[in-house]
Short mmCIF file of C-alpha atoms in Angstrom, two decimals:
data_model
loop_
_atom_site.label_atom_id
_atom_site.label_comp_id
_atom_site.label_asym_id
_atom_site.label_seq_id
_atom_site.Cartn_x
_atom_site.Cartn_y
_atom_site.Cartn_z
CA MET A 1 35.42 -44.33 13.69
CA LEU A 2 31.69 -44.78 14.06
CA PHE A 3 29.94 -48.14 14.17
CA TYR A 4 26.23 -48.29 13.39
CA HIS A 5 24.49 -51.48 14.53
CA LEU A 6 21.42 -51.67 12.26
CA GLN A 7 18.49 -53.55 13.74
CA SER A 8 15.10 -52.05 12.92
CA HIS A 9 15.92 -50.19 9.70
CA PRO A 10 17.98 -51.60 6.82
CA LEU A 11 21.01 -50.02 5.22
CA GLU A 12 18.85 -48.66 2.38
CA GLN A 13 16.98 -46.46 4.88
CA VAL A 14 19.92 -45.39 7.05
CA LEU A 15 22.66 -44.75 4.48
CA PRO A 16 20.88 -41.95 2.56
CA ILE A 17 20.29 -40.00 5.78
CA LEU A 18 23.94 -40.23 6.75
CA LEU A 19 25.02 -39.26 3.23
CA GLU A 20 22.74 -36.21 3.37
CA ARG A 21 24.50 -35.14 6.57
CA CYS A 22 27.87 -35.44 4.83
CA LEU A 23 26.74 -33.23 1.97
CA GLU A 24 25.33 -30.67 4.42
CA ARG A 25 28.88 -30.38 5.81
CA ASP A 26 30.40 -30.20 2.32
CA TRP A 27 32.10 -33.55 2.83
CA ARG A 28 32.59 -35.97 -0.02
CA ALA A 29 31.83 -39.61 0.68
CA LEU A 30 33.06 -42.99 -0.50
CA VAL A 31 30.67 -45.90 0.04
CA LEU A 32 32.57 -49.19 -0.01
CA THR A 33 30.30 -52.19 -0.63
CA GLY A 34 30.73 -55.94 -0.52
CA SER A 35 30.24 -56.47 -4.27
CA GLU A 36 29.83 -54.64 -7.56
CA GLU A 37 26.22 -55.82 -7.66
CA ARG A 38 25.56 -54.23 -4.28
CA ALA A 39 27.24 -50.98 -5.40
CA ALA A 40 24.99 -50.93 -8.49
CA ALA A 41 21.88 -51.63 -6.39
CA LEU A 42 22.69 -48.83 -3.93
CA ASN A 43 23.53 -46.52 -6.81
CA ALA A 44 20.05 -47.12 -8.27
CA HIS A 45 18.40 -46.85 -4.86
CA LEU A 46 19.92 -43.46 -4.07
CA TRP A 47 18.19 -41.96 -7.14
CA SER A 48 14.76 -42.85 -5.86
CA TYR A 49 14.92 -43.44 -2.10
CA ARG A 50 12.78 -40.37 -1.42
CA ASP A 51 10.67 -38.21 -3.74
CA ASP A 52 11.65 -34.89 -2.14
CA SER A 53 15.41 -35.35 -2.05
CA PHE A 54 18.37 -35.56 -4.38
CA LEU A 55 21.71 -37.11 -3.54
CA PRO A 56 24.31 -36.47 -6.24
CA HIS A 57 26.31 -39.67 -6.58
CA GLY A 58 27.81 -42.15 -8.97
CA SER A 59 30.05 -45.12 -9.54
CA ALA A 60 32.61 -46.22 -12.11
CA ALA A 61 29.74 -47.12 -14.43
CA ASP A 62 28.58 -43.49 -14.42
CA GLY A 63 31.95 -41.93 -15.24
CA HIS A 64 33.25 -38.57 -14.01
CA ALA A 65 34.39 -40.21 -10.75
CA ALA A 66 36.34 -37.17 -9.54
CA ALA A 67 33.23 -34.99 -9.79
CA GLN A 68 30.97 -37.28 -7.75
CA PRO A 69 30.22 -35.97 -4.21
CA ILE A 70 29.26 -39.53 -3.28
CA TYR A 71 31.09 -42.41 -4.93
CA LEU A 72 30.05 -46.07 -4.62
CA SER A 73 32.49 -48.91 -5.20
CA ALA A 74 33.21 -52.51 -4.28
CA THR A 75 36.96 -51.89 -4.45
CA PHE A 76 38.91 -49.38 -2.45
CA VAL A 77 39.52 -46.35 -4.62
CA ASN A 78 39.06 -42.71 -3.75
CA PRO A 79 38.71 -40.89 -7.07
CA ASN A 80 36.46 -38.17 -5.62
CA HIS A 81 38.86 -37.37 -2.74
CA ALA A 82 36.26 -38.33 -0.16
CA GLN A 83 36.71 -37.23 3.44
CA VAL A 84 34.23 -39.78 4.81
CA LEU A 85 34.39 -43.53 4.23
CA PHE A 86 31.29 -45.69 4.64
CA LEU A 87 31.89 -49.42 5.06
CA THR A 88 28.88 -51.59 4.20
CA ASP A 89 28.22 -55.30 3.76
CA GLY A 90 31.27 -56.23 5.82
CA ALA A 91 33.63 -54.26 3.58
CA ASP A 92 36.92 -53.48 5.27
CA CYS A 93 39.68 -50.97 4.59
CA GLU A 94 43.23 -50.80 5.85
CA ASP A 95 43.52 -47.08 5.08
CA ILE A 96 40.84 -45.55 7.31
CA ALA A 97 43.33 -43.03 8.68
CA ALA A 98 43.16 -41.26 5.30
CA PHE A 99 39.61 -40.09 6.11
CA ILE A 100 38.33 -37.59 8.67
CA ARG A 101 35.55 -40.04 9.50
CA CYS A 102 34.91 -43.72 8.90
CA VAL A 103 31.39 -45.11 9.33
CA ASP A 104 30.91 -48.88 9.59
CA LEU A 105 27.28 -49.92 9.06
CA PHE A 106 26.39 -53.54 9.75
CA ASP A 107 23.29 -55.70 10.01
CA GLY A 108 22.80 -56.49 13.69
CA ASN A 109 20.28 -59.18 12.79
CA ASP A 110 23.00 -61.21 11.07
CA GLU A 111 25.28 -62.94 13.60
CA THR A 112 28.13 -63.34 11.09
CA ALA A 113 27.98 -59.63 10.20
CA THR A 114 27.83 -58.69 13.88
CA GLN A 115 30.86 -60.82 14.76
CA ALA A 116 32.85 -59.39 11.85
CA ALA A 117 31.93 -55.85 13.00
CA ARG A 118 33.11 -56.69 16.52
CA ASP A 119 36.43 -57.81 15.05
CA ARG A 120 36.74 -54.54 13.09
CA TYR A 121 35.83 -52.61 16.26
CA ARG A 122 38.57 -54.33 18.27
CA ARG A 123 41.13 -53.68 15.51
CA ALA A 124 40.17 -50.01 15.36
CA VAL A 125 40.53 -49.61 19.13
CA ALA A 126 43.86 -51.46 19.09
CA ALA A 127 45.06 -49.16 16.29
CA GLY A 128 44.31 -46.14 18.46
CA PHE A 129 41.27 -44.76 16.65
CA GLU A 130 38.58 -42.94 18.60
CA VAL A 131 35.62 -45.30 18.30
CA THR A 132 31.93 -44.80 19.03
CA TYR A 133 29.26 -47.46 18.81
CA TRP A 134 25.64 -46.65 18.00
CA GLN A 135 22.83 -49.17 18.22
CA GLN A 136 19.39 -48.77 16.71
CA THR A 137 16.36 -49.00 19.00
CA GLU A 138 13.13 -50.70 17.96
CA ARG A 139 11.80 -47.30 16.86
CA GLY A 140 14.87 -46.59 14.77
CA ALA A 141 16.46 -44.03 17.09
CA TRP A 142 20.17 -44.28 17.84
CA GLU A 143 21.60 -44.96 21.31
CA ARG A 144 25.29 -44.55 21.97
CA ARG A 145 26.66 -47.75 23.46
CA GLY A 146 30.35 -47.07 23.52
#
């Protein structure tokens, strides 16, 4: 399980890069959000986040869920048989063992979000998952902290 402590760049900048890496490895991804509104906003954002890139993705509103390489949802479903789970907005999942990788992205500038991520980190360690913790520097680079 990987924890990404966002500080200098928001989720909207970091998530597309990580999703691109998944697709490069032929991994399908499930992005679990905190609300349907957030899933819809990220869905729209991924179409236009960068002019020179394309991330094939969708949500329940788009249909063809099983065919989506990246699926966004506010409820835990895995219709695209994703291998990688992204937890955003404090979303949590009891079934992370079903994925080859789980990525928890949280806003390090929000104390409530940070505390909730620490709780998820402790639970993951206690459950025996291999856990790494990455923190963003001021320049946006990642430093491994644990």
